[in-house]
Amino acid sequence: MIRIVIAVIVGFICEYFALIETLDTPNWLIAILLHAIASMLFTFVSYIVIPAKYKSTLFGALLLLFSLLFTLPLFGVLGVMFALTFALCKPLKNNDIEIQEHKIPGLPFEVRSISANPTYSMGGLKAILKYASEPNKRLSAVMAARHMSDTQAIPILKLALKDLEDDIRLLAYSTLDAKETKLNEKIGLYQQEILLTTQQPKLSNLQQQLAEIYWELSYLGLAQGALREYVLKKAETLSLQSIKYVKKPATFVFLGRLCLALGKYELALSHLAQATDLGMARRHVLPYKAEVAFCMNKFDDCKRYLKELPEQPKGSELRHLQEYWNA
């Protein structure tokens, strides 16, 4: 503090004599020299007084302050010194701005889950892909489909594979390929685990889980043609192996759906009936029985199954079927 006071006093003295030199028979060399000494002293004072966060570069800060002080006359020196130091030490505060602080989440963290009912719809994205003339809109539709469930997204992505723009087709293909690769990786992991497992009922549960992944490849439309028939048969074989040791009603419903997809209608009805015998609620079985009866051209049975089914919520697909067949 004493050094600051001494520097200020000496600086004022130098500026005083510099002013005197300019008034009476001016000696500009001495006046400029005295003014330079005063500027250096006031630079030292200003640098000490300003907050530490503005002292990141010593040479640059000193040079800036000295340049400002040296190029101004006496009252300018005082104005710059007090203006800079006061402005930096007492900045204006704006209390009208409301700032809400949030804690930084720890790593690793997960992004927020997408809403089950997003603002966009499956039909809306399909319409954009079919009719939008701007490629950016169609590209945005494909990117939006990536945030939907697989059952909704895959038909949209398959439609995007027919787009004329290369970027849109490549994005849709890479997204579909990533989904298929993920399922194939799961299949590989379950196959390895099955090979290492001999104890029941763990083995039967693993076989059924693997069968459901094979079914998902077909159900999502990732397997087509001969590949679809292959994965369905693999799922059927694994489920039949599973029920040898663990007989679950849900497994027989699953087998009924597999046989329905493979065109084995009589066997599908047999599995669905066995699921009911094991305690599966009829409301979970009757829709599949109605579908099997329709595929076998037994329309009276189809109507009877839908009539036995409890009334479904308004707007659902089953409610529409009930209203059609019972009209």
Coordinates of C-alpha atoms in Angstrom, one line a residue:
M1 CA 0.0 0.0 0.0
I2 CA 2.9 2.4 0.8
R3 CA 4.4 1.7 -2.6
I4 CA 1.1 2.6 -4.3
V5 CA 0.9 5.9 -2.4
I6 CA 4.5 6.8 -3.1
A7 CA 4.0 6.0 -6.8
V8 CA 0.9 8.2 -7.0
I9 CA 2.7 11.1 -5.3
V10 CA 5.8 10.8 -7.5
G11 CA 3.6 10.5 -10.6
F12 CA 1.7 13.7 -9.7
I13 CA 4.9 15.5 -9.1
C14 CA 6.3 14.4 -12.5
E15 CA 3.1 15.4 -14.3
Y16 CA 3.2 18.8 -12.5
F17 CA 6.8 19.5 -13.6
A18 CA 5.9 18.2 -17.1
L19 CA 3.1 20.7 -17.3
I20 CA 5.3 23.5 -16.0
E21 CA 7.8 22.7 -18.8
T22 CA 5.1 23.1 -21.4
L23 CA 4.0 26.5 -20.2
D24 CA 7.3 28.5 -19.8
T25 CA 10.0 28.2 -22.6
P26 CA 8.9 24.6 -23.4
N27 CA 11.5 21.9 -23.2
W28 CA 9.6 19.1 -24.9
L29 CA 12.2 16.4 -24.3
I30 CA 12.1 16.9 -20.5
A31 CA 8.3 17.2 -20.5
I32 CA 7.8 14.0 -22.5
L33 CA 10.3 12.2 -20.2
L34 CA 8.5 13.3 -17.1
H35 CA 5.2 12.4 -18.6
A36 CA 6.6 8.9 -19.5
I37 CA 7.8 8.4 -15.9
A38 CA 4.4 9.4 -14.6
S39 CA 2.7 7.1 -17.0
M40 CA 4.9 4.2 -15.9
L41 CA 4.1 4.9 -12.2
F42 CA 0.4 5.1 -12.9
T43 CA 0.6 1.9 -14.9
F44 CA 2.2 0.2 -11.9
V45 CA -0.6 1.5 -9.7
S46 CA -3.4 0.5 -12.1
Y47 CA -2.0 -3.0 -12.6
I48 CA -1.8 -3.6 -8.8
V49 CA -5.3 -2.3 -8.2
I50 CA -7.2 -4.2 -10.9
P51 CA -8.6 -7.7 -10.0
A52 CA -6.4 -10.7 -10.4
K53 CA -8.6 -12.4 -13.1
Y54 CA -7.6 -9.6 -15.5
K55 CA -3.8 -10.2 -14.9
S56 CA -3.5 -13.2 -17.2
T57 CA -0.8 -11.7 -19.3
L58 CA 1.7 -9.4 -17.5
F59 CA 3.4 -7.8 -20.5
G60 CA 0.2 -7.3 -22.5
A61 CA -1.7 -5.7 -19.6
L62 CA 1.2 -3.3 -18.7
L63 CA 1.7 -2.3 -22.3
L64 CA -2.0 -1.5 -22.8
L65 CA -2.2 0.5 -19.6
F66 CA 1.0 2.4 -20.4
S67 CA -0.1 3.2 -24.0
L68 CA -3.4 4.6 -22.7
L69 CA -1.8 6.7 -20.0
F70 CA 1.1 8.0 -22.0
T71 CA -1.0 9.2 -25.0
L72 CA -3.3 11.3 -22.8
P73 CA -2.7 14.6 -21.1
L74 CA -2.7 15.2 -17.3
F75 CA -6.5 15.0 -16.7
G76 CA -6.8 12.1 -19.1
V77 CA -4.3 10.2 -17.0
L78 CA -6.5 10.5 -14.0
G79 CA -9.7 9.7 -16.0
V80 CA -8.2 6.6 -17.5
M81 CA -6.8 5.4 -14.1
F82 CA -10.0 5.9 -12.2
A83 CA -12.3 4.7 -15.0
L84 CA -10.5 1.5 -15.6
T85 CA -9.9 0.5 -12.0
F86 CA -13.4 1.5 -10.8
A87 CA -15.1 -0.3 -13.8
L88 CA -13.2 -3.5 -13.2
C89 CA -13.5 -3.5 -9.5
K90 CA -17.2 -2.5 -9.3
P91 CA -18.9 -3.9 -12.4
L92 CA -22.6 -3.2 -12.9
K93 CA -24.9 -5.9 -11.7
N94 CA -28.1 -6.9 -13.5
N95 CA -30.4 -8.4 -10.9
D96 CA -33.3 -8.7 -13.4
I97 CA -31.8 -11.8 -15.1
E98 CA -32.9 -15.0 -13.4
I99 CA -30.2 -17.7 -13.5
Q100 CA -31.0 -21.2 -12.5
E101 CA -28.0 -23.3 -11.7
H102 CA -28.0 -27.0 -12.4
K103 CA -25.5 -29.6 -11.1
I104 CA -23.3 -31.2 -13.7
P105 CA -24.4 -34.9 -14.0
G106 CA -21.7 -37.4 -13.2
L107 CA -20.4 -39.6 -16.0
P108 CA -21.4 -41.9 -17.5
F109 CA -24.9 -40.5 -17.9
E110 CA -27.8 -41.3 -20.2
V111 CA -29.8 -39.0 -22.4
R112 CA -33.4 -38.4 -21.6
S113 CA -35.8 -41.1 -22.8
I114 CA -38.0 -40.2 -25.8
S115 CA -41.7 -39.9 -25.0
A116 CA -43.8 -42.9 -25.7
N117 CA -46.2 -40.6 -27.6
P118 CA -44.0 -38.3 -29.7
T119 CA -45.4 -35.3 -31.5
Y120 CA -44.8 -36.8 -34.9
S121 CA -46.7 -39.9 -36.1
M122 CA -45.8 -42.9 -38.2
G123 CA -48.3 -41.8 -40.9
G124 CA -47.0 -38.3 -40.9
L125 CA -43.4 -39.4 -41.5
K126 CA -44.5 -41.7 -44.3
A127 CA -46.4 -38.9 -46.0
I128 CA -43.3 -36.7 -45.8
L129 CA -41.1 -39.4 -47.4
K130 CA -43.6 -40.0 -50.2
Y131 CA -44.7 -36.4 -51.0
A132 CA -42.2 -33.9 -49.7
S133 CA -40.2 -32.4 -52.6
E134 CA -37.4 -31.0 -50.4
P135 CA -34.7 -33.6 -49.6
N136 CA -34.0 -31.9 -46.2
K137 CA -37.5 -32.6 -45.1
R138 CA -37.3 -36.3 -46.1
L139 CA -33.9 -36.5 -44.4
S140 CA -35.4 -35.0 -41.2
A141 CA -38.2 -37.6 -41.4
V142 CA -35.6 -40.4 -41.4
M143 CA -33.8 -38.9 -38.5
A144 CA -37.0 -38.6 -36.6
A145 CA -37.8 -42.2 -37.2
R146 CA -34.6 -43.2 -35.4
H147 CA -36.2 -42.0 -32.1
M148 CA -39.3 -44.2 -32.5
S149 CA -39.8 -47.7 -31.5
D150 CA -38.5 -50.4 -33.8
T151 CA -42.0 -51.6 -34.9
Q152 CA -42.8 -48.0 -36.0
A153 CA -39.4 -47.0 -37.3
I154 CA -38.6 -50.0 -39.5
P155 CA -41.4 -49.5 -42.1
I156 CA -40.5 -45.9 -42.4
L157 CA -36.8 -46.7 -42.9
K158 CA -37.7 -49.3 -45.5
L159 CA -39.7 -46.7 -47.4
A160 CA -36.7 -44.4 -47.2
L161 CA -34.6 -47.0 -49.0
K162 CA -36.5 -46.2 -52.1
D163 CA -35.7 -42.5 -52.0
L164 CA -33.9 -40.9 -55.0
E165 CA -31.4 -39.1 -52.7
D166 CA -28.3 -41.1 -51.9
D167 CA -27.8 -39.5 -48.5
I168 CA -31.4 -40.5 -47.4
R169 CA -31.0 -44.1 -48.6
L170 CA -27.6 -44.4 -46.9
L171 CA -28.9 -43.1 -43.6
A172 CA -31.9 -45.4 -43.7
Y173 CA -29.7 -48.4 -44.6
S174 CA -27.1 -47.7 -41.9
T175 CA -29.9 -47.4 -39.3
L176 CA -31.6 -50.7 -40.4
D177 CA -28.2 -52.4 -40.5
A178 CA -27.4 -51.2 -37.0
K179 CA -30.7 -52.6 -35.7
E180 CA -30.1 -56.0 -37.4
T181 CA -26.5 -56.1 -36.2
K182 CA -27.6 -55.5 -32.6
L183 CA -30.0 -58.4 -32.8
N184 CA -27.4 -60.7 -34.4
E185 CA -25.0 -59.9 -31.7
K186 CA -27.6 -60.9 -29.1
I187 CA -28.1 -64.2 -31.0
G188 CA -24.4 -64.9 -30.9
L189 CA -24.2 -64.2 -27.1
Y190 CA -27.2 -66.5 -26.4
Q191 CA -25.8 -69.2 -28.6
Q192 CA -22.5 -69.2 -26.7
E193 CA -24.3 -69.2 -23.3
I194 CA -26.5 -72.1 -24.4
L195 CA -23.4 -74.2 -25.3
L196 CA -22.0 -73.6 -21.9
T197 CA -25.2 -74.3 -20.0
T198 CA -26.5 -77.8 -19.1
Q199 CA -28.6 -77.1 -16.0
Q200 CA -32.4 -76.9 -16.1
P201 CA -34.5 -74.7 -16.1
K202 CA -31.8 -72.2 -17.0
L203 CA -31.1 -73.9 -20.3
S204 CA -34.8 -73.9 -21.3
N205 CA -35.1 -70.2 -20.4
L206 CA -32.1 -69.3 -22.6
Q207 CA -33.5 -71.3 -25.5
Q208 CA -36.8 -69.5 -25.2
Q209 CA -35.1 -66.1 -25.1
L210 CA -33.1 -66.9 -28.2
A211 CA -36.2 -68.0 -29.9
E212 CA -37.8 -64.7 -29.2
I213 CA -34.9 -62.8 -30.7
Y214 CA -35.2 -64.9 -33.9
W215 CA -38.9 -64.1 -33.9
E216 CA -38.1 -60.4 -33.6
L217 CA -36.0 -60.5 -36.8
S218 CA -39.1 -61.7 -38.6
Y219 CA -41.7 -59.6 -36.7
L220 CA -39.8 -56.4 -37.4
G221 CA -39.4 -57.2 -41.1
L222 CA -35.6 -57.4 -40.9
A223 CA -35.7 -61.0 -42.3
Q224 CA -37.4 -61.5 -45.7
G225 CA -38.1 -64.4 -48.0
A226 CA -36.1 -67.6 -47.3
L227 CA -34.3 -65.9 -44.4
R228 CA -37.6 -65.1 -42.7
E229 CA -38.7 -68.8 -43.0
Y230 CA -35.3 -69.9 -41.6
V231 CA -35.5 -67.7 -38.5
L232 CA -39.1 -68.7 -37.8
K233 CA -38.1 -72.4 -38.0
K234 CA -35.2 -71.8 -35.7
A235 CA -37.5 -70.1 -33.2
E236 CA -39.9 -73.0 -33.4
T237 CA -37.2 -75.6 -32.8
L238 CA -35.8 -73.7 -29.8
S239 CA -39.3 -73.2 -28.3
L240 CA -40.1 -76.9 -28.7
Q241 CA -36.9 -77.8 -27.0
S242 CA -37.7 -75.3 -24.2
I243 CA -41.2 -76.8 -23.4
K244 CA -39.7 -80.3 -22.9
Y245 CA -38.6 -79.1 -19.4
V246 CA -40.4 -75.9 -18.7
K247 CA -44.1 -75.6 -19.8
K248 CA -45.2 -72.0 -19.7
P249 CA -48.5 -70.8 -21.1
A250 CA -46.8 -67.8 -22.7
T251 CA -44.4 -70.2 -24.6
F252 CA -47.4 -72.1 -26.1
V253 CA -48.9 -68.7 -27.2
F254 CA -45.6 -67.9 -28.8
L255 CA -45.5 -71.3 -30.6
G256 CA -49.1 -70.6 -31.8
R257 CA -47.9 -67.3 -33.4
L258 CA -44.9 -69.0 -34.9
C259 CA -47.0 -71.7 -36.5
L260 CA -49.5 -69.1 -37.7
A261 CA -46.6 -67.2 -39.4
L262 CA -45.4 -70.5 -40.9
G263 CA -48.8 -71.5 -42.2
K264 CA -49.2 -74.4 -39.8
Y265 CA -52.8 -73.5 -38.8
E266 CA -53.9 -76.8 -37.2
L267 CA -50.8 -76.9 -35.1
A268 CA -51.2 -73.2 -34.2
L269 CA -54.7 -73.9 -32.8
S270 CA -53.4 -76.9 -30.9
H271 CA -50.7 -74.7 -29.2
L272 CA -53.1 -71.9 -28.4
A273 CA -55.6 -74.4 -26.9
Q274 CA -52.8 -75.9 -24.7
A275 CA -51.9 -72.4 -23.5
T276 CA -55.5 -71.9 -22.4
D277 CA -55.4 -75.3 -20.6
L278 CA -52.3 -74.2 -18.7
G279 CA -54.0 -71.1 -17.4
M280 CA -53.4 -68.4 -20.0
A281 CA -56.3 -65.9 -20.0
R282 CA -58.6 -66.4 -22.9
R283 CA -58.4 -62.7 -23.8
H284 CA -54.7 -63.2 -24.7
V285 CA -55.5 -66.2 -26.9
L286 CA -58.7 -65.4 -28.7
P287 CA -57.3 -62.8 -31.1
Y288 CA -54.8 -65.3 -32.4
K289 CA -57.4 -68.0 -32.7
A290 CA -59.6 -65.6 -34.7
E291 CA -56.6 -64.9 -37.0
V292 CA -56.0 -68.7 -37.5
A293 CA -59.7 -69.3 -38.2
F294 CA -59.7 -66.5 -40.8
C295 CA -56.6 -67.9 -42.5
M296 CA -58.4 -71.3 -42.6
N297 CA -61.5 -69.7 -44.1
K298 CA -63.5 -70.6 -41.1
F299 CA -65.3 -67.3 -40.8
D300 CA -68.0 -68.4 -38.4
D301 CA -65.3 -69.5 -35.9
C302 CA -63.5 -66.2 -36.5
K303 CA -66.7 -64.3 -35.7
R304 CA -67.3 -66.4 -32.6
Y305 CA -63.8 -65.9 -31.2
L306 CA -64.1 -62.1 -31.6
K307 CA -67.5 -62.1 -30.0
E308 CA -66.1 -64.1 -27.0
L309 CA -63.3 -61.5 -26.7
P310 CA -64.1 -58.8 -24.1
E311 CA -64.9 -55.4 -25.6
Q312 CA -61.7 -53.6 -26.5
P313 CA -60.9 -49.9 -26.0
K314 CA -62.3 -47.5 -28.5
G315 CA -59.9 -46.8 -31.4
S316 CA -57.9 -50.0 -31.0
E317 CA -57.5 -52.4 -34.0
L318 CA -59.3 -55.2 -32.2
R319 CA -62.2 -52.9 -31.5
H320 CA -62.5 -52.2 -35.2
L321 CA -62.4 -55.9 -36.0
Q322 CA -65.1 -56.6 -33.4
E323 CA -67.4 -53.9 -34.8
Y324 CA -66.9 -55.2 -38.3
W325 CA -67.5 -58.9 -37.6
N326 CA -70.4 -58.2 -35.2
A327 CA -72.1 -55.7 -37.4

